[in-house]
Tab-separated table of C-alpha atoms in Angstrom:
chain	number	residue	atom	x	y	z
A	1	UNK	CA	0.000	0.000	0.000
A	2	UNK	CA	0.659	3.779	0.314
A	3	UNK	CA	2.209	5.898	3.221
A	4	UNK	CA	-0.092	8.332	3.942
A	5	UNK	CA	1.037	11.890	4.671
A	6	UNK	CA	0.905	13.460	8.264
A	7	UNK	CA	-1.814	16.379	9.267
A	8	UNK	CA	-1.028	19.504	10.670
A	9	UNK	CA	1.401	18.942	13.690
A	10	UNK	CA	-0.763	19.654	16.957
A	11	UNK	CA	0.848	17.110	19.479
A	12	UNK	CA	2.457	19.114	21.516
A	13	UNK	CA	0.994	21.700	23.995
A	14	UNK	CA	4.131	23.838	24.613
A	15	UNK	CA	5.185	24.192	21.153
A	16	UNK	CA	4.693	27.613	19.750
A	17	UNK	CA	4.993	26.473	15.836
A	18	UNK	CA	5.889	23.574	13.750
A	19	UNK	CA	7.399	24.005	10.196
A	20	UNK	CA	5.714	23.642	7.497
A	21	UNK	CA	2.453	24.071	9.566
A	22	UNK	CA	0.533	22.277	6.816
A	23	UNK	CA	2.115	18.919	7.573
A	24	UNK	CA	4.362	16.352	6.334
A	25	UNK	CA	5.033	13.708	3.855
A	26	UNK	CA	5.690	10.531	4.694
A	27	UNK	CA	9.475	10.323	5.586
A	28	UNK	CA	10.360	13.989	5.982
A	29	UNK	CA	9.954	15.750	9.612
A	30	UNK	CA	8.249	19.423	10.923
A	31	UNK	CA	10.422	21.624	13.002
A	32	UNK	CA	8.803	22.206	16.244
A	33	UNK	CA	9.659	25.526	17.882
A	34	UNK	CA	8.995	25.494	22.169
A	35	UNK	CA	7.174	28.869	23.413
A	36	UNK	CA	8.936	30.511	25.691
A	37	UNK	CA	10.508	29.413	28.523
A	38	UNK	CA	10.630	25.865	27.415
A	39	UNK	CA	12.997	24.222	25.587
A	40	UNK	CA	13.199	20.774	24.038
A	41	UNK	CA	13.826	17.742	25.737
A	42	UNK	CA	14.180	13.797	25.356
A	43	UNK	CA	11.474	11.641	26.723
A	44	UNK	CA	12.885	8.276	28.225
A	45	UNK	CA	12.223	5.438	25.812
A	46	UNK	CA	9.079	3.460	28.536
A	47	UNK	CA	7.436	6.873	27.441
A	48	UNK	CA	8.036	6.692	23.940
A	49	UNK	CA	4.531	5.585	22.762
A	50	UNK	CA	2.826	8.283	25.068
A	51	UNK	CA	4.949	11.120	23.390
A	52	UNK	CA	4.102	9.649	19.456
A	53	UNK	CA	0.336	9.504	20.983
A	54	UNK	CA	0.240	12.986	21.745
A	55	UNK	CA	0.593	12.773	25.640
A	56	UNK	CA	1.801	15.865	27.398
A	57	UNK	CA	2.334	13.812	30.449
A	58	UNK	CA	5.453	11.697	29.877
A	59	UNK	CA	8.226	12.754	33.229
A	60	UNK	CA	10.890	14.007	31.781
A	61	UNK	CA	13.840	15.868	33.668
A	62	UNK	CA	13.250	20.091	33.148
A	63	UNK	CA	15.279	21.513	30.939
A	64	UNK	CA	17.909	24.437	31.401
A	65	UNK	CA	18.016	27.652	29.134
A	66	UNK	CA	21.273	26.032	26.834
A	67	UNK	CA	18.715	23.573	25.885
A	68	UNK	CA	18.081	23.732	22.383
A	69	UNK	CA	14.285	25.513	21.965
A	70	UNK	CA	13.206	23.470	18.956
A	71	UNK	CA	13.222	19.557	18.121
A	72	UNK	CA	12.349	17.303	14.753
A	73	UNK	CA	9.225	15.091	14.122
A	74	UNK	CA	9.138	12.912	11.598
A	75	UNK	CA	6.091	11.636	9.610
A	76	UNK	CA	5.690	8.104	9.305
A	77	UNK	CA	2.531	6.761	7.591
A	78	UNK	CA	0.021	9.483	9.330
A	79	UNK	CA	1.668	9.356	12.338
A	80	UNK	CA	4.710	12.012	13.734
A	81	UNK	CA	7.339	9.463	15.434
A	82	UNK	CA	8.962	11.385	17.763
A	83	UNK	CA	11.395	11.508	21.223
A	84	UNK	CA	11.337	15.216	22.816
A	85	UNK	CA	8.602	17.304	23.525
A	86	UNK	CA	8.757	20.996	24.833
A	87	UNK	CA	8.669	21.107	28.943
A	88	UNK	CA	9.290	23.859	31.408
A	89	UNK	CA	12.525	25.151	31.842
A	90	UNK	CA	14.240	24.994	35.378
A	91	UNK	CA	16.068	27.337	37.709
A	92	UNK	CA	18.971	26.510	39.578
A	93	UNK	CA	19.457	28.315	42.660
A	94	UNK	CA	22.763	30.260	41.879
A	95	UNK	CA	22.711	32.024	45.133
A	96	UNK	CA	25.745	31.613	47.657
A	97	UNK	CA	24.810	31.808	51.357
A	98	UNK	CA	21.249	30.243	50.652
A	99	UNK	CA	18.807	27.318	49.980
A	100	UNK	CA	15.233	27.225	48.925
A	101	UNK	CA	12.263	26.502	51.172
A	102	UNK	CA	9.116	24.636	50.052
A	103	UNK	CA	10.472	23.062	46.713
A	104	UNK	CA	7.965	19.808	47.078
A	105	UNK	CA	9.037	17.196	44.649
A	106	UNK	CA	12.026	19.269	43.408
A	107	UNK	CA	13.592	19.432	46.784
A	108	UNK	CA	16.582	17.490	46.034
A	109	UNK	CA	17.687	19.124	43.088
A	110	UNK	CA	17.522	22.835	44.136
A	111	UNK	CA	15.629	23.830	41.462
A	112	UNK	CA	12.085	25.654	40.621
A	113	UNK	CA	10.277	25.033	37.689
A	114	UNK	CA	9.215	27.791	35.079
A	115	UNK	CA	6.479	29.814	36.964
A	116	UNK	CA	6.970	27.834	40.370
A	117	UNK	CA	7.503	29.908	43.686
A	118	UNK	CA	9.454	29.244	46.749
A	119	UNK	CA	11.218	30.764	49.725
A	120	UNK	CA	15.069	31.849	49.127
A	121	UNK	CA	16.288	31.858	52.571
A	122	UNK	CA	19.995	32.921	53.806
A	123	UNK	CA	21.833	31.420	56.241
A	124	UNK	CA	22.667	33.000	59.163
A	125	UNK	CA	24.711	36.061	59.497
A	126	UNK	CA	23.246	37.051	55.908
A	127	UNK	CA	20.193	38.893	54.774
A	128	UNK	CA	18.519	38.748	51.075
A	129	UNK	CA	19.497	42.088	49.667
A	130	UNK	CA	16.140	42.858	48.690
A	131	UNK	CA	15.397	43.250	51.944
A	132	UNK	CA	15.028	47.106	51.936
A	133	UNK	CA	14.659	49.171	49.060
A	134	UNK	CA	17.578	50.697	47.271
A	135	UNK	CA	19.170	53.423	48.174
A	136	UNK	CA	17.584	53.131	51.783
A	137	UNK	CA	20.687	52.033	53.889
A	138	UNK	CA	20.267	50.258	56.901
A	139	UNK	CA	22.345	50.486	60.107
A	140	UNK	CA	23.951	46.659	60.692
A	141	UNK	CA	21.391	46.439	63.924
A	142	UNK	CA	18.534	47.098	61.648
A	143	UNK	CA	19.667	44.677	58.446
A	144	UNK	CA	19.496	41.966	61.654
A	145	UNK	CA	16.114	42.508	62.250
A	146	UNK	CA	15.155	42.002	58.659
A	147	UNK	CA	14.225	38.305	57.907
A	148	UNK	CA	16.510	35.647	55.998
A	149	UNK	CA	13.685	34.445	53.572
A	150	UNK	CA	12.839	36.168	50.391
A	151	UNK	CA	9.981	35.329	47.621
A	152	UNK	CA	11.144	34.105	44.031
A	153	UNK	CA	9.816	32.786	41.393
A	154	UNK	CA	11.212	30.970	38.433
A	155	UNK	CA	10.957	33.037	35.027
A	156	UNK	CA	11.620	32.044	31.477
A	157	UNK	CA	14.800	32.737	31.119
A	158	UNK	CA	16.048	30.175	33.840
A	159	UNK	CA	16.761	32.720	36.806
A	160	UNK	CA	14.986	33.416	39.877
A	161	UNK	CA	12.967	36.687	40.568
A	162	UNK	CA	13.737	39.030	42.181
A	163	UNK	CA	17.269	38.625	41.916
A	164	UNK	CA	18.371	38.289	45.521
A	165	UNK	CA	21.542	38.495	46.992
A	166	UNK	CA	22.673	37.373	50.643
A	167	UNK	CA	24.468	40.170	52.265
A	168	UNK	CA	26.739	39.541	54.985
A	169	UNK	CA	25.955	40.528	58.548
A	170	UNK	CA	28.412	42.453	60.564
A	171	UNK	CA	28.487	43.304	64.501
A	172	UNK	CA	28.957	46.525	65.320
A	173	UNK	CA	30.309	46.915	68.822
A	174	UNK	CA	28.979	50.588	68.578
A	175	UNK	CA	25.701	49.832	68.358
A	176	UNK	CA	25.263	46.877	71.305
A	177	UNK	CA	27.876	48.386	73.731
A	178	UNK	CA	24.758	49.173	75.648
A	179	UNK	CA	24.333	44.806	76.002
A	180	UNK	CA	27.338	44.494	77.956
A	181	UNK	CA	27.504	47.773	80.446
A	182	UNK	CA	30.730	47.835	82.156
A	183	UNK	CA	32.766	46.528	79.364
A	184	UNK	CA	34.649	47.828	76.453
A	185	UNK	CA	36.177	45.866	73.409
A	186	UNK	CA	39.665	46.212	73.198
A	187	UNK	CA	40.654	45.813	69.171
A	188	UNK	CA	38.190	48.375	67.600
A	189	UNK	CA	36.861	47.220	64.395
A	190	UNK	CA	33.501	45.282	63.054
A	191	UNK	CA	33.074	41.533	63.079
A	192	UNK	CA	31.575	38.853	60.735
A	193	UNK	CA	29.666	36.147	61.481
A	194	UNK	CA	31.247	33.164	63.893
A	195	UNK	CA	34.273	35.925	64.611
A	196	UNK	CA	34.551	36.688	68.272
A	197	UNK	CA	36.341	39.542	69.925
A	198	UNK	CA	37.828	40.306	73.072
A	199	UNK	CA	36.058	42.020	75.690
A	200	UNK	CA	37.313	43.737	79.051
A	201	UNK	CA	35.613	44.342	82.324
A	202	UNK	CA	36.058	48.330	83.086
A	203	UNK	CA	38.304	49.128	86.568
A	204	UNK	CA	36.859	48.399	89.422
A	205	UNK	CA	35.045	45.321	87.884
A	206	UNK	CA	35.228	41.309	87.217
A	207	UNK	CA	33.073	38.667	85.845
A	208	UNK	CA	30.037	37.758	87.695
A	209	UNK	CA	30.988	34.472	89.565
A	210	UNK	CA	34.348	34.194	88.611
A	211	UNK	CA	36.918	33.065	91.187
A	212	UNK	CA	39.388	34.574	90.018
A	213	UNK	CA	38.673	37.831	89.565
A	214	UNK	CA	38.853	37.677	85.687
A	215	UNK	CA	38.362	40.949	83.671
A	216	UNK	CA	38.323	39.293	80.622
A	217	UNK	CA	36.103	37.307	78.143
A	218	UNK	CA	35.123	36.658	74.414
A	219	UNK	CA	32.261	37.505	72.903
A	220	UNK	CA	31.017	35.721	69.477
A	221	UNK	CA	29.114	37.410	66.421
A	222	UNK	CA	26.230	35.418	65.899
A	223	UNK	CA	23.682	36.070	62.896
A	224	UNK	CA	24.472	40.129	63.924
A	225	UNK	CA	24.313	40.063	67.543
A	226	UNK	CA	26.982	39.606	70.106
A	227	UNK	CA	27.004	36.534	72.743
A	228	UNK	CA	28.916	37.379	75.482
A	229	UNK	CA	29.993	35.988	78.851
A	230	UNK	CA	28.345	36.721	82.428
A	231	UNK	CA	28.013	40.605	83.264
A	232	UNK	CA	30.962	42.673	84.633
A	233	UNK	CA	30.129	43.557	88.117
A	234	UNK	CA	31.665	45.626	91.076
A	235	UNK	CA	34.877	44.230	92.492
A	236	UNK	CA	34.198	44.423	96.803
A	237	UNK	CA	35.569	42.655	99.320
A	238	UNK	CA	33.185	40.699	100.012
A	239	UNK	CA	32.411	38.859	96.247
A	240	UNK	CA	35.934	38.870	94.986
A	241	UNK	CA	38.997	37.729	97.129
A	242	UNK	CA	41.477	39.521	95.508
A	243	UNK	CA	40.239	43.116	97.119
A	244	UNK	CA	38.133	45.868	96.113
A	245	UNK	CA	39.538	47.697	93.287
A	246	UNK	CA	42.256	45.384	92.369
C-alpha cells in the first residue's frame, strides 16, 4: 500500500509552531519551535509511545536555558514518530549563602520550575538584599532585624525573581555596647559572622561568679548580635577575694 502523509502537527501543547504548519510527507519531519521558557527535551524510551500519541504527560527531567528551543518530528505513515517534547525550563538556585524553602518534589535538586515559587532563605549572618529598598541604607542592627527568607519565582529565562543576593551581617560593637555595660572591646573594628572579639571588664570590675577575679572574656558574632559571657560587676571585698579595686 501507500504511506499516507501526516496532518497539521498539533501534538504538543508547549510548542509555539511547527514548520511547514501544513504537515508532512511521509518520511520527511516538521520543526517544532517550544514557546517561551521551554525548551526541548528527550522523553525516556518506557514513554516513547505516550509522546508519538500525543501525551503531554510523559516525566521528563526540566530543561535548562542552553537547551536547544526546537526539536524534529518525523512523519511516518500518518503518524509524527517522535522523542522530545517541549517542557518547562528549570532554575537553579545560583545564590551563595542560601537554599530554597518549600520546593515539594524538586527538593533534592535545588531547582524551581518555570512559573513555580518558593522561599530563598539565607543562612545565618546574611540577609537577602532585597530586603530594603535601594538606596535606603540600613544600620547593621537594623539589616538583623530584617528576615533571611525572600519570595522568588522561576521566570523564562532560567533565573529566579527578584534577583536576591545574601548580604553579609556584621556586629557593630557601637551599636550593642549598651548589652554588655561595664565593658569595652579592646581591638576596635567590626566583626563577621562566627568571629569573636575580646572584651574587658572596666576598673573596678570582674566577671560575675568568677573566682578569680577575671576581667576578661570573648564575645562571638552570631547572625548580627553579640554573645557574650556573664556581666561585669563591682569588684568588693566581700564577692571577689582579691580586694576591692584590684
Amino acid at each position: 500500500g501507500f504511506a499516507l502523509p501526516c496532518p497539521p502537527f498539533a501534538g504538543d501543547p508547549h510548542a509555539a509552531h511547527a514548520r511547514p504548519s501544513q504537515g508532512a510527507a511521509h518520511s520527511s519531519s516538521v520543526n517544532v519551535t517550544c514557546k517561551a521558557g521551554f525548551r526541548a527535551v528527550a522523553v525516556p524510551v518506557a514513554d516513547s509511545a505516550e509522546v508519538m500519541a500525543g501525551s503531554s504527560h510523559a516525566a521528563v527531567a526540566a530543561p535548562t536555558c542552553g537547551a536547544a528551543a526546537w526539536y524534529r518530528a518525523r512523519c511516518n505513515d500518518c503518524a509524527y514518530n517522535r522523542t522530545q517534547r517541549c517542557a518547562p525550563v528549570a532554575c537553579p538556585l545560583a545564590t551563595a549563602h542560601a537554599s530554597l524553602v518549600g520546593l515539594g518534589a524538586h527538593g533534592a535538586a535545588a531547582r524551581l520550575v518555570l512559573a513555580e515559587s518558593a522561599v530563598l532563605r539565607c543562612d545565618e549572618g546574611f540577609r537577602p538584599s532585597t530586603a530594603h529598598a535601594v538606596g535606603t541604607p540600613l544600620t547593621p542592627i537594623q539589616q538583623q532585624s530584617m528576615s533571611r527568607d525572600a519570595a522568588v519565582t522561576c521566570a523564562g529565562n532560567c533565573s529566579l525573581v527578584p534577583s536576591v543576593t545574601c548580604e553579609p551581617l556584621v556586629c557593630v560593637w557601637a551599636e550593642q555596647a549598651h548589652l554588655f555595660p561595664n565593658s569595652s572591646e579592646l581591638v576596635g573594628r567590626n566583626y563577621s559572622h562566627g568571629e569573636t572579639l575580646l572584651v574587658q571588664c572596666r576598673p573596678g570590675f570582674y566577671l560575675q561568679g568568677s573566682a578569680t577575679c577575671a576581667t576578661f572574656y570573648f564575645a562571638r558574632c552570631h547572625d548580627g548580635l553579640f554573645q557574650g559571657g556573664p556581666p561585669c560587676v563591682a569588684i568588693t571585698s566581700d564577692t571577689c577575694g582579691c580586694g576591692a579595686g584590684s
